[in-house]
């Protein structure tokens, strides 16, 4: 077991700092390649999970906005969808920030929307108790609409 492997198991911050120093000094043969690859892979997975999770919440709220907003606002005059709007705004901001910090994720957005949408439908169905069949099978929102701060779907 190398010193870096031991350091990885006992002091992650020191391990990361030491590997950074070795990279700067171009001492590649001394790097803890196995753990560096593992960490880089995990970082990518974590970012992709966050992208999926935030899109799921955003899409579910866009669906609720489109398919339930009118019935609730007719029932309760004071209902304006403020909490839904807040969630939509927050998820869009968080997604924009994630894509600024990890620009490589931009190429994964379309696939992530397609993957998150069926789960968003299930979530919207459970939260609204509207029939699943009311929601489109394929995401009705374009990538631009999903990220557009001014886009709120028309209520049915």
PDB file of C-alpha atoms in Angstrom:
ATOM      1  CA  UNK A   1       0.000   0.000   0.000  1.00  0.00           C
ATOM      2  CA  UNK A   2       1.462   3.367  -1.005  1.00  0.00           C
ATOM      3  CA  UNK A   3       1.639   6.394   1.257  1.00  0.00           C
ATOM      4  CA  UNK A   4      -0.991   8.114  -0.907  1.00  0.00           C
ATOM      5  CA  UNK A   5      -3.346   5.151  -0.624  1.00  0.00           C
ATOM      6  CA  UNK A   6      -3.008   5.249   3.154  1.00  0.00           C
ATOM      7  CA  UNK A   7      -3.527   9.017   3.102  1.00  0.00           C
ATOM      8  CA  UNK A   8      -6.652   8.553   0.968  1.00  0.00           C
ATOM      9  CA  UNK A   9      -8.107   6.284   3.646  1.00  0.00           C
ATOM     10  CA  UNK A  10      -7.105   8.453   6.607  1.00  0.00           C
ATOM     11  CA  UNK A  11      -7.069  12.116   5.476  1.00  0.00           C
ATOM     12  CA  UNK A  12      -8.943  12.823   2.263  1.00  0.00           C
ATOM     13  CA  UNK A  13      -8.156  16.564   2.232  1.00  0.00           C
ATOM     14  CA  UNK A  14      -4.423  15.947   2.612  1.00  0.00           C
ATOM     15  CA  UNK A  15      -4.611  13.243  -0.078  1.00  0.00           C
ATOM     16  CA  UNK A  16      -6.319  15.634  -2.503  1.00  0.00           C
ATOM     17  CA  UNK A  17      -3.806  18.396  -1.746  1.00  0.00           C
ATOM     18  CA  UNK A  18      -0.846  16.056  -2.266  1.00  0.00           C
ATOM     19  CA  UNK A  19      -2.195  14.822  -5.609  1.00  0.00           C
ATOM     20  CA  UNK A  20      -2.756  18.419  -6.716  1.00  0.00           C
ATOM     21  CA  UNK A  21       0.859  19.235  -5.832  1.00  0.00           C
ATOM     22  CA  UNK A  22       2.112  16.222  -7.769  1.00  0.00           C
ATOM     23  CA  UNK A  23       0.050  17.245 -10.793  1.00  0.00           C
ATOM     24  CA  UNK A  24       1.388  20.816 -10.684  1.00  0.00           C
ATOM     25  CA  UNK A  25       4.913  19.458 -10.471  1.00  0.00           C
ATOM     26  CA  UNK A  26       4.179  17.026 -13.335  1.00  0.00           C
ATOM     27  CA  UNK A  27       5.211  14.055 -11.205  1.00  0.00           C
ATOM     28  CA  UNK A  28       2.618  11.815 -12.791  1.00  0.00           C
ATOM     29  CA  UNK A  29       4.245   8.529 -11.857  1.00  0.00           C
ATOM     30  CA  UNK A  30       3.694   9.306  -8.144  1.00  0.00           C
ATOM     31  CA  UNK A  31      -0.051  10.035  -8.438  1.00  0.00           C
ATOM     32  CA  UNK A  32      -2.673   7.810  -6.844  1.00  0.00           C
ATOM     33  CA  UNK A  33      -4.260   7.109 -10.229  1.00  0.00           C
ATOM     34  CA  UNK A  34      -6.693   4.454  -9.011  1.00  0.00           C
ATOM     35  CA  UNK A  35      -8.332   6.715  -6.433  1.00  0.00           C
ATOM     36  CA  UNK A  36      -8.130   9.807  -8.660  1.00  0.00           C
ATOM     37  CA  UNK A  37     -10.101   7.975 -11.356  1.00  0.00           C
ATOM     38  CA  UNK A  38     -12.624   6.814  -8.785  1.00  0.00           C
ATOM     39  CA  UNK A  39     -13.085  10.351  -7.468  1.00  0.00           C
ATOM     40  CA  UNK A  40     -13.431  11.876 -10.932  1.00  0.00           C
ATOM     41  CA  UNK A  41     -16.007   9.267 -11.871  1.00  0.00           C
ATOM     42  CA  UNK A  42     -17.961   9.913  -8.670  1.00  0.00           C
ATOM     43  CA  UNK A  43     -17.922  13.674  -9.313  1.00  0.00           C
ATOM     44  CA  UNK A  44     -19.474  13.153 -12.722  1.00  0.00           C
ATOM     45  CA  UNK A  45     -22.097  10.796 -11.294  1.00  0.00           C
ATOM     46  CA  UNK A  46     -22.947  13.261  -8.543  1.00  0.00           C
ATOM     47  CA  UNK A  47     -23.416  16.127 -11.005  1.00  0.00           C
ATOM     48  CA  UNK A  48     -25.591  13.963 -13.248  1.00  0.00           C
ATOM     49  CA  UNK A  49     -27.711  12.868 -10.276  1.00  0.00           C
ATOM     50  CA  UNK A  50     -28.195  16.506  -9.294  1.00  0.00           C
ATOM     51  CA  UNK A  51     -29.120  17.448 -12.874  1.00  0.00           C
ATOM     52  CA  UNK A  52     -31.703  14.637 -12.964  1.00  0.00           C
ATOM     53  CA  UNK A  53     -33.103  15.483  -9.535  1.00  0.00           C
ATOM     54  CA  UNK A  54     -33.515  19.197 -10.236  1.00  0.00           C
ATOM     55  CA  UNK A  55     -35.068  18.554 -13.653  1.00  0.00           C
ATOM     56  CA  UNK A  56     -37.481  16.053 -12.096  1.00  0.00           C
ATOM     57  CA  UNK A  57     -38.732  18.640  -9.576  1.00  0.00           C
ATOM     58  CA  UNK A  58     -38.890  21.408 -12.179  1.00  0.00           C
ATOM     59  CA  UNK A  59     -40.781  19.287 -14.714  1.00  0.00           C
ATOM     60  CA  UNK A  60     -43.240  18.051 -12.074  1.00  0.00           C
ATOM     61  CA  UNK A  61     -44.008  21.633 -11.085  1.00  0.00           C
ATOM     62  CA  UNK A  62     -44.417  22.720 -14.701  1.00  0.00           C
ATOM     63  CA  UNK A  63     -46.893  19.863 -15.147  1.00  0.00           C
ATOM     64  CA  UNK A  64     -48.801  20.827 -12.007  1.00  0.00           C
ATOM     65  CA  UNK A  65     -48.849  24.421 -13.226  1.00  0.00           C
ATOM     66  CA  UNK A  66     -50.273  23.378 -16.575  1.00  0.00           C
ATOM     67  CA  UNK A  67     -52.738  20.716 -15.485  1.00  0.00           C
ATOM     68  CA  UNK A  68     -53.892  21.707 -11.994  1.00  0.00           C
ATOM     69  CA  UNK A  69     -53.422  25.455 -11.604  1.00  0.00           C
ATOM     70  CA  UNK A  70     -56.744  26.535 -13.126  1.00  0.00           C
ATOM     71  CA  UNK A  71     -58.880  24.128 -11.098  1.00  0.00           C
ATOM     72  CA  UNK A  72     -57.244  25.208  -7.838  1.00  0.00           C
ATOM     73  CA  UNK A  73     -57.438  28.925  -8.637  1.00  0.00           C
ATOM     74  CA  UNK A  74     -61.146  28.535  -9.487  1.00  0.00           C
ATOM     75  CA  UNK A  75     -61.794  26.693  -6.224  1.00  0.00           C
ATOM     76  CA  UNK A  76     -59.752  29.022  -4.035  1.00  0.00           C
ATOM     77  CA  UNK A  77     -59.726  32.611  -5.186  1.00  0.00           C
ATOM     78  CA  UNK A  78     -56.595  33.332  -3.183  1.00  0.00           C
ATOM     79  CA  UNK A  79     -54.635  30.518  -4.877  1.00  0.00           C
ATOM     80  CA  UNK A  80     -51.956  32.086  -7.068  1.00  0.00           C
ATOM     81  CA  UNK A  81     -49.492  29.231  -7.251  1.00  0.00           C
ATOM     82  CA  UNK A  82     -46.823  31.172  -5.342  1.00  0.00           C
ATOM     83  CA  UNK A  83     -45.177  28.093  -3.852  1.00  0.00           C
ATOM     84  CA  UNK A  84     -45.090  26.387  -7.256  1.00  0.00           C
ATOM     85  CA  UNK A  85     -43.658  29.530  -8.843  1.00  0.00           C
ATOM     86  CA  UNK A  86     -41.000  29.704  -6.105  1.00  0.00           C
ATOM     87  CA  UNK A  87     -40.012  26.093  -6.716  1.00  0.00           C
ATOM     88  CA  UNK A  88     -39.860  26.628 -10.481  1.00  0.00           C
ATOM     89  CA  UNK A  89     -37.705  29.746 -10.035  1.00  0.00           C
ATOM     90  CA  UNK A  90     -35.392  28.035  -7.542  1.00  0.00           C
ATOM     91  CA  UNK A  91     -34.891  24.914  -9.667  1.00  0.00           C
ATOM     92  CA  UNK A  92     -34.113  27.013 -12.740  1.00  0.00           C
ATOM     93  CA  UNK A  93     -31.572  29.048 -10.769  1.00  0.00           C
ATOM     94  CA  UNK A  94     -29.980  25.932  -9.301  1.00  0.00           C
ATOM     95  CA  UNK A  95     -29.818  24.298 -12.736  1.00  0.00           C
ATOM     96  CA  UNK A  96     -28.244  27.390 -14.284  1.00  0.00           C
ATOM     97  CA  UNK A  97     -25.678  27.449 -11.479  1.00  0.00           C
ATOM     98  CA  UNK A  98     -24.945  23.726 -11.893  1.00  0.00           C
ATOM     99  CA  UNK A  99     -24.403  24.159 -15.629  1.00  0.00           C
ATOM    100  CA  UNK A 100     -22.117  27.159 -15.017  1.00  0.00           C
ATOM    101  CA  UNK A 101     -20.035  25.129 -12.577  1.00  0.00           C
ATOM    102  CA  UNK A 102     -20.072  21.983 -14.728  1.00  0.00           C
ATOM    103  CA  UNK A 103     -20.379  23.122 -18.356  1.00  0.00           C
ATOM    104  CA  UNK A 104     -19.713  19.584 -19.581  1.00  0.00           C
ATOM    105  CA  UNK A 105     -23.212  18.668 -18.368  1.00  0.00           C
ATOM    106  CA  UNK A 106     -24.812  20.821 -21.080  1.00  0.00           C
ATOM    107  CA  UNK A 107     -24.481  17.957 -23.539  1.00  0.00           C
ATOM    108  CA  UNK A 108     -26.422  15.706 -21.141  1.00  0.00           C
ATOM    109  CA  UNK A 109     -29.415  18.029 -20.630  1.00  0.00           C
ATOM    110  CA  UNK A 110     -31.678  16.658 -23.391  1.00  0.00           C
ATOM    111  CA  UNK A 111     -31.138  13.081 -22.239  1.00  0.00           C
ATOM    112  CA  UNK A 112     -31.651  14.084 -18.615  1.00  0.00           C
ATOM    113  CA  UNK A 113     -34.960  15.769 -19.483  1.00  0.00           C
ATOM    114  CA  UNK A 114     -36.107  12.622 -21.294  1.00  0.00           C
ATOM    115  CA  UNK A 115     -35.032  10.426 -18.346  1.00  0.00           C
ATOM    116  CA  UNK A 116     -36.534  12.681 -15.660  1.00  0.00           C
ATOM    117  CA  UNK A 117     -39.859  13.292 -17.392  1.00  0.00           C
ATOM    118  CA  UNK A 118     -41.565   9.922 -16.693  1.00  0.00           C
ATOM    119  CA  UNK A 119     -40.602  10.224 -13.028  1.00  0.00           C
ATOM    120  CA  UNK A 120     -41.911  13.813 -13.002  1.00  0.00           C
ATOM    121  CA  UNK A 121     -45.218  12.540 -14.384  1.00  0.00           C
ATOM    122  CA  UNK A 122     -45.461   9.954 -11.594  1.00  0.00           C
ATOM    123  CA  UNK A 123     -44.664  12.650  -9.012  1.00  0.00           C
ATOM    124  CA  UNK A 124     -47.202  15.104 -10.458  1.00  0.00           C
ATOM    125  CA  UNK A 125     -49.804  12.320 -10.583  1.00  0.00           C
ATOM    126  CA  UNK A 126     -49.220  11.395  -6.925  1.00  0.00           C
ATOM    127  CA  UNK A 127     -49.225  15.013  -5.725  1.00  0.00           C
ATOM    128  CA  UNK A 128     -52.254  16.172  -7.732  1.00  0.00           C
ATOM    129  CA  UNK A 129     -54.214  12.892  -7.793  1.00  0.00           C
ATOM    130  CA  UNK A 130     -54.963  13.677 -11.429  1.00  0.00           C
ATOM    131  CA  UNK A 131     -55.072  10.614 -13.700  1.00  0.00           C
ATOM    132  CA  UNK A 132     -51.694   9.733 -15.218  1.00  0.00           C
ATOM    133  CA  UNK A 133     -53.324   9.713 -18.618  1.00  0.00           C
ATOM    134  CA  UNK A 134     -53.907  13.477 -18.459  1.00  0.00           C
ATOM    135  CA  UNK A 135     -50.164  14.086 -18.773  1.00  0.00           C
ATOM    136  CA  UNK A 136     -48.438  13.781 -22.163  1.00  0.00           C
ATOM    137  CA  UNK A 137     -46.325  10.649 -22.651  1.00  0.00           C
ATOM    138  CA  UNK A 138     -43.378  12.696 -23.928  1.00  0.00           C
ATOM    139  CA  UNK A 139     -42.178  15.916 -22.343  1.00  0.00           C
ATOM    140  CA  UNK A 140     -44.230  18.721 -23.924  1.00  0.00           C
ATOM    141  CA  UNK A 141     -41.656  21.388 -23.048  1.00  0.00           C
ATOM    142  CA  UNK A 142     -38.635  22.185 -25.165  1.00  0.00           C
ATOM    143  CA  UNK A 143     -35.215  22.535 -23.590  1.00  0.00           C
ATOM    144  CA  UNK A 144     -35.483  26.311 -24.089  1.00  0.00           C
ATOM    145  CA  UNK A 145     -38.852  26.419 -22.327  1.00  0.00           C
ATOM    146  CA  UNK A 146     -37.590  24.358 -19.402  1.00  0.00           C
ATOM    147  CA  UNK A 147     -34.817  26.885 -18.776  1.00  0.00           C
ATOM    148  CA  UNK A 148     -36.735  30.051 -19.746  1.00  0.00           C
ATOM    149  CA  UNK A 149     -37.391  32.199 -16.659  1.00  0.00           C
ATOM    150  CA  UNK A 150     -40.500  33.656 -18.296  1.00  0.00           C
ATOM    151  CA  UNK A 151     -42.047  30.364 -19.407  1.00  0.00           C
ATOM    152  CA  UNK A 152     -45.045  29.043 -17.483  1.00  0.00           C
ATOM    153  CA  UNK A 153     -47.264  26.635 -19.422  1.00  0.00           C
ATOM    154  CA  UNK A 154     -50.820  27.683 -20.207  1.00  0.00           C
ATOM    155  CA  UNK A 155     -53.270  26.148 -17.774  1.00  0.00           C
ATOM    156  CA  UNK A 156     -55.841  23.834 -19.273  1.00  0.00           C
TER     157      UNK A 156
END
